[in-house]
Each structure stands twice: as structure tokens, then as C-alpha cells.
Amino acid sequence: MTEKPADRGTPSGERADRPDLAAMMVPLGRALMAAEQPALDAHGLTMWGYSVLLHLDETPIRTQAALAEAIRADKTRIIAVLDDLESRDLIRRQPDPGDRRVRLLSLTPEGRRVRDATRAAIQENEERLLARLPAADRAAFLRALQTLSALPELRPPRKRP
């Protein structure tokens, strides 16, 4: 009997009968984002603002472009997000002493407080959802998501000047 490409990767050699990954993940992602919205609203954050706060810490990031690449955002569209966060004293943009054309980005103490409170509220909701899974499945699911989301091929290609 000849093996078909769709048969590979299943323990018994039978055809995998499951939806495509995107067909499962997109509705889940949308539901998770909708569930996060009340926590973001309570702290006056957009999803992009929260992404910025999650990525920054005490160690400054050298450029706005590096931050945009790290959070997979368009570097021109992130400026308004950074302006808003800076006006609310959640982040700091300071000239780089080595190159005054460059701005160093870092989190302020208030930014850390807002980030941590928002993360706690979001993860509290996530815990209720994850509690529906058996402990072993939950641990495997979280490990798999972390592994897949860190794959380099999931990063957008770098644009050449």
C-alpha cells in the first residue's frame, strides 16, 4: 500500500481528520482578544500599547524601529502609540548619548505598574479558560504555543533598504 502525503505524521497512518491550524487558531485568537479588551479598557490601553509595555523593561531599546520589529508592528504606525504612552508617563524616550538622532525607549515605574496590572487581569481570565484542560494537556498546549510562536520563520521578512 502506498503512503499518501496526507497520511504521514499520524500514529496509525490514517489520514489526519482535523481542521487546518488557522481555522482553529483564528477564532480562538479573536475570542481571546475580545476577552482581553475589558482589561485593556480598564487600564486605558490599546492592544499595541500593551504590546509595547510588555516588550519594554528597565533596559532601554535602542530604536523605535527595533521595538516595532520586535513586536511585529509597522514602524511608522507605532509612533502614535509611543506618543500616547509617553504623554501618559508610561514610557520614556530619551536621546542616546552616543547618537543623538536615536531615541532610547524604556518603561517608567508607572508603565511597569500598568503593564503588570493589565497582565494580571488578562491572565486571570486565561486561567479560567485553561482550567478546562487537564493539567498535562494544559502544560503541553502552553509549551507548544511558546515553541511555535518563537519560530523564526513566523517573523516577517526584513525589508532591504
mmCIF file with all atom_site columns, C-alpha atoms in Angstrom:
data_model
loop_
_atom_site.group_PDB
_atom_site.id
_atom_site.type_symbol
_atom_site.label_atom_id
_atom_site.label_alt_id
_atom_site.label_comp_id
_atom_site.label_asym_id
_atom_site.label_entity_id
_atom_site.label_seq_id
_atom_site.pdbx_PDB_ins_code
_atom_site.Cartn_x
_atom_site.Cartn_y
_atom_site.Cartn_z
_atom_site.occupancy
_atom_site.B_iso_or_equiv
_atom_site.pdbx_formal_charge
_atom_site.auth_seq_id
_atom_site.auth_comp_id
_atom_site.auth_asym_id
_atom_site.auth_atom_id
_atom_site.pdbx_PDB_model_num
ATOM 1   C CA . MET A 1 1   ? 0.000   0.000  0.000  1.00 0.00 ? 1   MET A CA 1
ATOM 2   C CA . THR A 1 2   ? 1.376   3.409  -0.940 1.00 0.00 ? 2   THR A CA 1
ATOM 3   C CA . GLU A 1 3   ? 1.516   6.153  1.655  1.00 0.00 ? 3   GLU A CA 1
ATOM 4   C CA . LYS A 1 4   ? -0.111  9.429  0.675  1.00 0.00 ? 4   LYS A CA 1
ATOM 5   C CA . PRO A 1 5   ? 1.349   12.775 1.878  1.00 0.00 ? 5   PRO A CA 1
ATOM 6   C CA . ALA A 1 6   ? -1.783  13.366 3.990  1.00 0.00 ? 6   ALA A CA 1
ATOM 7   C CA . ASP A 1 7   ? -1.182  10.035 5.783  1.00 0.00 ? 7   ASP A CA 1
ATOM 8   C CA . ARG A 1 8   ? 2.261   10.937 7.149  1.00 0.00 ? 8   ARG A CA 1
ATOM 9   C CA . GLY A 1 9   ? 2.545   12.083 10.729 1.00 0.00 ? 9   GLY A CA 1
ATOM 10  C CA . THR A 1 10  ? -0.430  10.219 12.183 1.00 0.00 ? 10  THR A CA 1
ATOM 11  C CA . PRO A 1 11  ? 0.327   7.417  14.654 1.00 0.00 ? 11  PRO A CA 1
ATOM 12  C CA . SER A 1 12  ? -1.751  4.812  12.830 1.00 0.00 ? 12  SER A CA 1
ATOM 13  C CA . GLY A 1 13  ? -1.019  6.025  9.308  1.00 0.00 ? 13  GLY A CA 1
ATOM 14  C CA . GLU A 1 14  ? -4.648  7.054  8.919  1.00 0.00 ? 14  GLU A CA 1
ATOM 15  C CA . ARG A 1 15  ? -5.500  10.366 7.329  1.00 0.00 ? 15  ARG A CA 1
ATOM 16  C CA . ALA A 1 16  ? -5.467  13.211 9.860  1.00 0.00 ? 16  ALA A CA 1
ATOM 17  C CA . ASP A 1 17  ? -9.046  14.419 10.155 1.00 0.00 ? 17  ASP A CA 1
ATOM 18  C CA . ARG A 1 18  ? -8.717  17.848 11.711 1.00 0.00 ? 18  ARG A CA 1
ATOM 19  C CA . PRO A 1 19  ? -9.294  21.445 10.689 1.00 0.00 ? 19  PRO A CA 1
ATOM 20  C CA . ASP A 1 20  ? -6.349  23.496 9.461  1.00 0.00 ? 20  ASP A CA 1
ATOM 21  C CA . LEU A 1 21  ? -4.374  25.251 12.192 1.00 0.00 ? 21  LEU A CA 1
ATOM 22  C CA . ALA A 1 22  ? -5.538  28.702 11.087 1.00 0.00 ? 22  ALA A CA 1
ATOM 23  C CA . ALA A 1 23  ? -9.153  27.528 11.087 1.00 0.00 ? 23  ALA A CA 1
ATOM 24  C CA . MET A 1 24  ? -8.735  26.639 14.763 1.00 0.00 ? 24  MET A CA 1
ATOM 25  C CA . MET A 1 25  ? -6.417  29.448 15.871 1.00 0.00 ? 25  MET A CA 1
ATOM 26  C CA . VAL A 1 26  ? -8.038  32.485 14.260 1.00 0.00 ? 26  VAL A CA 1
ATOM 27  C CA . PRO A 1 27  ? -11.418 32.128 16.024 1.00 0.00 ? 27  PRO A CA 1
ATOM 28  C CA . LEU A 1 28  ? -9.604  31.317 19.279 1.00 0.00 ? 28  LEU A CA 1
ATOM 29  C CA . GLY A 1 29  ? -7.328  34.342 18.839 1.00 0.00 ? 29  GLY A CA 1
ATOM 30  C CA . ARG A 1 30  ? -10.279 36.619 18.159 1.00 0.00 ? 30  ARG A CA 1
ATOM 31  C CA . ALA A 1 31  ? -12.121 35.299 21.219 1.00 0.00 ? 31  ALA A CA 1
ATOM 32  C CA . LEU A 1 32  ? -9.025  35.796 23.395 1.00 0.00 ? 32  LEU A CA 1
ATOM 33  C CA . MET A 1 33  ? -8.567  39.353 22.109 1.00 0.00 ? 33  MET A CA 1
ATOM 34  C CA . ALA A 1 34  ? -12.225 40.126 22.821 1.00 0.00 ? 34  ALA A CA 1
ATOM 35  C CA . ALA A 1 35  ? -11.833 38.672 26.326 1.00 0.00 ? 35  ALA A CA 1
ATOM 36  C CA . GLU A 1 36  ? -8.753  40.887 26.888 1.00 0.00 ? 36  GLU A CA 1
ATOM 37  C CA . GLN A 1 37  ? -10.483 44.085 25.780 1.00 0.00 ? 37  GLN A CA 1
ATOM 38  C CA . PRO A 1 38  ? -12.163 44.875 29.148 1.00 0.00 ? 38  PRO A CA 1
ATOM 39  C CA . ALA A 1 39  ? -8.790  44.612 30.925 1.00 0.00 ? 39  ALA A CA 1
ATOM 40  C CA . LEU A 1 40  ? -7.152  46.829 28.300 1.00 0.00 ? 40  LEU A CA 1
ATOM 41  C CA . ASP A 1 41  ? -10.009 49.346 28.530 1.00 0.00 ? 41  ASP A CA 1
ATOM 42  C CA . ALA A 1 42  ? -9.799  49.398 32.329 1.00 0.00 ? 42  ALA A CA 1
ATOM 43  C CA . HIS A 1 43  ? -6.148  50.459 32.044 1.00 0.00 ? 43  HIS A CA 1
ATOM 44  C CA . GLY A 1 44  ? -6.606  52.791 29.069 1.00 0.00 ? 44  GLY A CA 1
ATOM 45  C CA . LEU A 1 45  ? -4.523  50.673 26.714 1.00 0.00 ? 45  LEU A CA 1
ATOM 46  C CA . THR A 1 46  ? -4.838  49.517 23.148 1.00 0.00 ? 46  THR A CA 1
ATOM 47  C CA . MET A 1 47  ? -3.514  46.102 22.160 1.00 0.00 ? 47  MET A CA 1
ATOM 48  C CA . TRP A 1 48  ? -0.491  47.797 20.548 1.00 0.00 ? 48  TRP A CA 1
ATOM 49  C CA . GLY A 1 49  ? 0.114   49.898 23.653 1.00 0.00 ? 49  GLY A CA 1
ATOM 50  C CA . TYR A 1 50  ? 0.013   46.766 25.798 1.00 0.00 ? 50  TYR A CA 1
ATOM 51  C CA . SER A 1 51  ? 2.404   45.022 23.382 1.00 0.00 ? 51  SER A CA 1
ATOM 52  C CA . VAL A 1 52  ? 4.856   47.910 23.767 1.00 0.00 ? 52  VAL A CA 1
ATOM 53  C CA . LEU A 1 53  ? 4.651   47.795 27.568 1.00 0.00 ? 53  LEU A CA 1
ATOM 54  C CA . LEU A 1 54  ? 5.172   44.020 27.547 1.00 0.00 ? 54  LEU A CA 1
ATOM 55  C CA . HIS A 1 55  ? 8.306   44.357 25.465 1.00 0.00 ? 55  HIS A CA 1
ATOM 56  C CA . LEU A 1 56  ? 9.951   47.222 27.333 1.00 0.00 ? 56  LEU A CA 1
ATOM 57  C CA . ASP A 1 57  ? 11.668  46.977 30.670 1.00 0.00 ? 57  ASP A CA 1
ATOM 58  C CA . GLU A 1 58  ? 14.370  48.826 32.545 1.00 0.00 ? 58  GLU A CA 1
ATOM 59  C CA . THR A 1 59  ? 16.939  48.159 29.828 1.00 0.00 ? 59  THR A CA 1
ATOM 60  C CA . PRO A 1 60  ? 16.295  50.648 27.020 1.00 0.00 ? 60  PRO A CA 1
ATOM 61  C CA . ILE A 1 61  ? 15.675  49.521 23.451 1.00 0.00 ? 61  ILE A CA 1
ATOM 62  C CA . ARG A 1 62  ? 17.883  51.446 21.076 1.00 0.00 ? 62  ARG A CA 1
ATOM 63  C CA . THR A 1 63  ? 15.379  52.480 18.400 1.00 0.00 ? 63  THR A CA 1
ATOM 64  C CA . GLN A 1 64  ? 11.675  52.732 17.708 1.00 0.00 ? 64  GLN A CA 1
ATOM 65  C CA . ALA A 1 65  ? 12.292  50.641 14.583 1.00 0.00 ? 65  ALA A CA 1
ATOM 66  C CA . ALA A 1 66  ? 13.847  47.852 16.698 1.00 0.00 ? 66  ALA A CA 1
ATOM 67  C CA . LEU A 1 67  ? 10.824  47.899 19.005 1.00 0.00 ? 67  LEU A CA 1
ATOM 68  C CA . ALA A 1 68  ? 8.411   47.816 16.059 1.00 0.00 ? 68  ALA A CA 1
ATOM 69  C CA . GLU A 1 69  ? 10.248  44.834 14.592 1.00 0.00 ? 69  GLU A CA 1
ATOM 70  C CA . ALA A 1 70  ? 10.280  43.043 17.949 1.00 0.00 ? 70  ALA A CA 1
ATOM 71  C CA . ILE A 1 71  ? 6.502   43.364 18.390 1.00 0.00 ? 71  ILE A CA 1
ATOM 72  C CA . ARG A 1 72  ? 5.802   42.863 14.669 1.00 0.00 ? 72  ARG A CA 1
ATOM 73  C CA . ALA A 1 73  ? 4.319   46.324 14.170 1.00 0.00 ? 73  ALA A CA 1
ATOM 74  C CA . ASP A 1 74  ? 4.709   48.789 11.326 1.00 0.00 ? 74  ASP A CA 1
ATOM 75  C CA . LYS A 1 75  ? 7.417   51.241 12.416 1.00 0.00 ? 75  LYS A CA 1
ATOM 76  C CA . THR A 1 76  ? 5.568   54.266 11.014 1.00 0.00 ? 76  THR A CA 1
ATOM 77  C CA . ARG A 1 77  ? 2.246   53.417 12.651 1.00 0.00 ? 77  ARG A CA 1
ATOM 78  C CA . ILE A 1 78  ? 3.730   52.739 16.095 1.00 0.00 ? 78  ILE A CA 1
ATOM 79  C CA . ILE A 1 79  ? 4.785   56.367 16.588 1.00 0.00 ? 79  ILE A CA 1
ATOM 80  C CA . ALA A 1 80  ? 1.274   57.468 17.644 1.00 0.00 ? 80  ALA A CA 1
ATOM 81  C CA . VAL A 1 81  ? 1.182   54.588 20.158 1.00 0.00 ? 81  VAL A CA 1
ATOM 82  C CA . LEU A 1 82  ? 4.542   55.665 21.583 1.00 0.00 ? 82  LEU A CA 1
ATOM 83  C CA . ASP A 1 83  ? 3.418   59.311 21.707 1.00 0.00 ? 83  ASP A CA 1
ATOM 84  C CA . ASP A 1 84  ? 0.334   58.302 23.713 1.00 0.00 ? 84  ASP A CA 1
ATOM 85  C CA . LEU A 1 85  ? 2.289   56.103 26.143 1.00 0.00 ? 85  LEU A CA 1
ATOM 86  C CA . GLU A 1 86  ? 4.916   58.802 26.640 1.00 0.00 ? 86  GLU A CA 1
ATOM 87  C CA . SER A 1 87  ? 2.279   61.511 27.250 1.00 0.00 ? 87  SER A CA 1
ATOM 88  C CA . ARG A 1 88  ? 0.819   59.296 29.993 1.00 0.00 ? 88  ARG A CA 1
ATOM 89  C CA . ASP A 1 89  ? 4.300   58.774 31.545 1.00 0.00 ? 89  ASP A CA 1
ATOM 90  C CA . LEU A 1 90  ? 4.223   55.028 30.818 1.00 0.00 ? 90  LEU A CA 1
ATOM 91  C CA . ILE A 1 91  ? 7.367   55.025 28.673 1.00 0.00 ? 91  ILE A CA 1
ATOM 92  C CA . ARG A 1 92  ? 10.404  57.256 28.314 1.00 0.00 ? 92  ARG A CA 1
ATOM 93  C CA . ARG A 1 93  ? 12.060  58.280 25.022 1.00 0.00 ? 93  ARG A CA 1
ATOM 94  C CA . GLN A 1 94  ? 15.479  59.759 25.647 1.00 0.00 ? 94  GLN A CA 1
ATOM 95  C CA . PRO A 1 95  ? 18.251  60.759 23.260 1.00 0.00 ? 95  PRO A CA 1
ATOM 96  C CA . ASP A 1 96  ? 21.030  58.179 23.005 1.00 0.00 ? 96  ASP A CA 1
ATOM 97  C CA . PRO A 1 97  ? 24.206  59.821 24.382 1.00 0.00 ? 97  PRO A CA 1
ATOM 98  C CA . GLY A 1 98  ? 26.197  58.026 21.663 1.00 0.00 ? 98  GLY A CA 1
ATOM 99  C CA . ASP A 1 99  ? 23.934  59.134 18.799 1.00 0.00 ? 99  ASP A CA 1
ATOM 100 C CA . ARG A 1 100 ? 21.509  61.966 19.497 1.00 0.00 ? 100 ARG A CA 1
ATOM 101 C CA . ARG A 1 101 ? 19.455  61.083 16.380 1.00 0.00 ? 101 ARG A CA 1
ATOM 102 C CA . VAL A 1 102 ? 18.419  57.868 18.138 1.00 0.00 ? 102 VAL A CA 1
ATOM 103 C CA . ARG A 1 103 ? 15.833  57.642 20.917 1.00 0.00 ? 103 ARG A CA 1
ATOM 104 C CA . LEU A 1 104 ? 16.202  55.083 23.695 1.00 0.00 ? 104 LEU A CA 1
ATOM 105 C CA . LEU A 1 105 ? 12.881  53.600 24.818 1.00 0.00 ? 105 LEU A CA 1
ATOM 106 C CA . SER A 1 106 ? 12.272  52.364 28.343 1.00 0.00 ? 106 SER A CA 1
ATOM 107 C CA . LEU A 1 107 ? 9.451   51.652 30.749 1.00 0.00 ? 107 LEU A CA 1
ATOM 108 C CA . THR A 1 108 ? 8.678   54.087 33.590 1.00 0.00 ? 108 THR A CA 1
ATOM 109 C CA . PRO A 1 109 ? 7.633   52.902 37.060 1.00 0.00 ? 109 PRO A CA 1
ATOM 110 C CA . GLU A 1 110 ? 4.024   53.844 36.193 1.00 0.00 ? 110 GLU A CA 1
ATOM 111 C CA . GLY A 1 111 ? 4.321   51.937 32.910 1.00 0.00 ? 111 GLY A CA 1
ATOM 112 C CA . ARG A 1 112 ? 5.519   48.876 34.833 1.00 0.00 ? 112 ARG A CA 1
ATOM 113 C CA . ARG A 1 113 ? 2.567   49.183 37.246 1.00 0.00 ? 113 ARG A CA 1
ATOM 114 C CA . VAL A 1 114 ? 0.029   49.477 34.402 1.00 0.00 ? 114 VAL A CA 1
ATOM 115 C CA . ARG A 1 115 ? 1.672   46.627 32.473 1.00 0.00 ? 115 ARG A CA 1
ATOM 116 C CA . ASP A 1 116 ? 1.695   44.319 35.486 1.00 0.00 ? 116 ASP A CA 1
ATOM 117 C CA . ALA A 1 117 ? -1.908  45.114 36.468 1.00 0.00 ? 117 ALA A CA 1
ATOM 118 C CA . THR A 1 118 ? -3.121  44.593 32.898 1.00 0.00 ? 118 THR A CA 1
ATOM 119 C CA . ARG A 1 119 ? -1.197  41.332 32.543 1.00 0.00 ? 119 ARG A CA 1
ATOM 120 C CA . ALA A 1 120 ? -2.613  40.047 35.843 1.00 0.00 ? 120 ALA A CA 1
ATOM 121 C CA . ALA A 1 121 ? -6.192  40.789 34.742 1.00 0.00 ? 121 ALA A CA 1
ATOM 122 C CA . ILE A 1 122 ? -5.668  39.181 31.334 1.00 0.00 ? 122 ILE A CA 1
ATOM 123 C CA . GLN A 1 123 ? -4.003  36.092 32.746 1.00 0.00 ? 123 GLN A CA 1
ATOM 124 C CA . GLU A 1 124 ? -6.727  35.694 35.378 1.00 0.00 ? 124 GLU A CA 1
ATOM 125 C CA . ASN A 1 125 ? -9.237  35.341 32.525 1.00 0.00 ? 125 ASN A CA 1
ATOM 126 C CA . GLU A 1 126 ? -6.911  32.992 30.664 1.00 0.00 ? 126 GLU A CA 1
ATOM 127 C CA . GLU A 1 127 ? -6.598  30.799 33.745 1.00 0.00 ? 127 GLU A CA 1
ATOM 128 C CA . ARG A 1 128 ? -10.361 30.245 33.721 1.00 0.00 ? 128 ARG A CA 1
ATOM 129 C CA . LEU A 1 129 ? -10.174 29.085 30.117 1.00 0.00 ? 129 LEU A CA 1
ATOM 130 C CA . LEU A 1 130 ? -7.082  26.937 30.645 1.00 0.00 ? 130 LEU A CA 1
ATOM 131 C CA . ALA A 1 131 ? -8.666  25.328 33.723 1.00 0.00 ? 131 ALA A CA 1
ATOM 132 C CA . ARG A 1 132 ? -10.976 23.474 31.313 1.00 0.00 ? 132 ARG A CA 1
ATOM 133 C CA . LEU A 1 133 ? -7.999  21.399 30.151 1.00 0.00 ? 133 LEU A CA 1
ATOM 134 C CA . PRO A 1 134 ? -6.466  18.525 32.114 1.00 0.00 ? 134 PRO A CA 1
ATOM 135 C CA . ALA A 1 135 ? -3.151  19.615 33.684 1.00 0.00 ? 135 ALA A CA 1
ATOM 136 C CA . ALA A 1 136 ? -0.987  17.586 31.274 1.00 0.00 ? 136 ALA A CA 1
ATOM 137 C CA . ASP A 1 137 ? -2.853  18.901 28.222 1.00 0.00 ? 137 ASP A CA 1
ATOM 138 C CA . ARG A 1 138 ? -2.625  22.434 29.559 1.00 0.00 ? 138 ARG A CA 1
ATOM 139 C CA . ALA A 1 139 ? 1.147   22.214 30.064 1.00 0.00 ? 139 ALA A CA 1
ATOM 140 C CA . ALA A 1 140 ? 1.628   20.661 26.607 1.00 0.00 ? 140 ALA A CA 1
ATOM 141 C CA . PHE A 1 141 ? -0.617  23.296 24.984 1.00 0.00 ? 141 PHE A CA 1
ATOM 142 C CA . LEU A 1 142 ? 1.323   26.175 26.565 1.00 0.00 ? 142 LEU A CA 1
ATOM 143 C CA . ARG A 1 143 ? 4.691   24.608 25.639 1.00 0.00 ? 143 ARG A CA 1
ATOM 144 C CA . ALA A 1 144 ? 3.539   24.080 22.055 1.00 0.00 ? 144 ALA A CA 1
ATOM 145 C CA . LEU A 1 145 ? 2.278   27.669 21.719 1.00 0.00 ? 145 LEU A CA 1
ATOM 146 C CA . GLN A 1 146 ? 5.545   29.058 23.100 1.00 0.00 ? 146 GLN A CA 1
ATOM 147 C CA . THR A 1 147 ? 7.585   26.886 20.751 1.00 0.00 ? 147 THR A CA 1
ATOM 148 C CA . LEU A 1 148 ? 5.539   27.695 17.656 1.00 0.00 ? 148 LEU A CA 1
ATOM 149 C CA . SER A 1 149 ? 5.309   31.431 18.366 1.00 0.00 ? 149 SER A CA 1
ATOM 150 C CA . ALA A 1 150 ? 9.114   31.620 18.698 1.00 0.00 ? 150 ALA A CA 1
ATOM 151 C CA . LEU A 1 151 ? 9.823   30.046 15.296 1.00 0.00 ? 151 LEU A CA 1
ATOM 152 C CA . PRO A 1 152 ? 11.987  32.400 13.219 1.00 0.00 ? 152 PRO A CA 1
ATOM 153 C CA . GLU A 1 153 ? 10.053  31.659 10.034 1.00 0.00 ? 153 GLU A CA 1
ATOM 154 C CA . LEU A 1 154 ? 6.954   33.217 11.616 1.00 0.00 ? 154 LEU A CA 1
ATOM 155 C CA . ARG A 1 155 ? 8.700   36.592 11.763 1.00 0.00 ? 155 ARG A CA 1
ATOM 156 C CA . PRO A 1 156 ? 8.009   38.906 8.820  1.00 0.00 ? 156 PRO A CA 1
ATOM 157 C CA . PRO A 1 157 ? 10.933  39.129 6.381  1.00 0.00 ? 157 PRO A CA 1
ATOM 158 C CA . ARG A 1 158 ? 13.258  42.066 6.890  1.00 0.00 ? 158 ARG A CA 1
ATOM 159 C CA . LYS A 1 159 ? 12.861  44.795 4.301  1.00 0.00 ? 159 LYS A CA 1
ATOM 160 C CA . ARG A 1 160 ? 16.011  45.792 2.499  1.00 0.00 ? 160 ARG A CA 1
ATOM 161 C CA . PRO A 1 161 ? 16.772  49.498 2.052  1.00 0.00 ? 161 PRO A CA 1
#
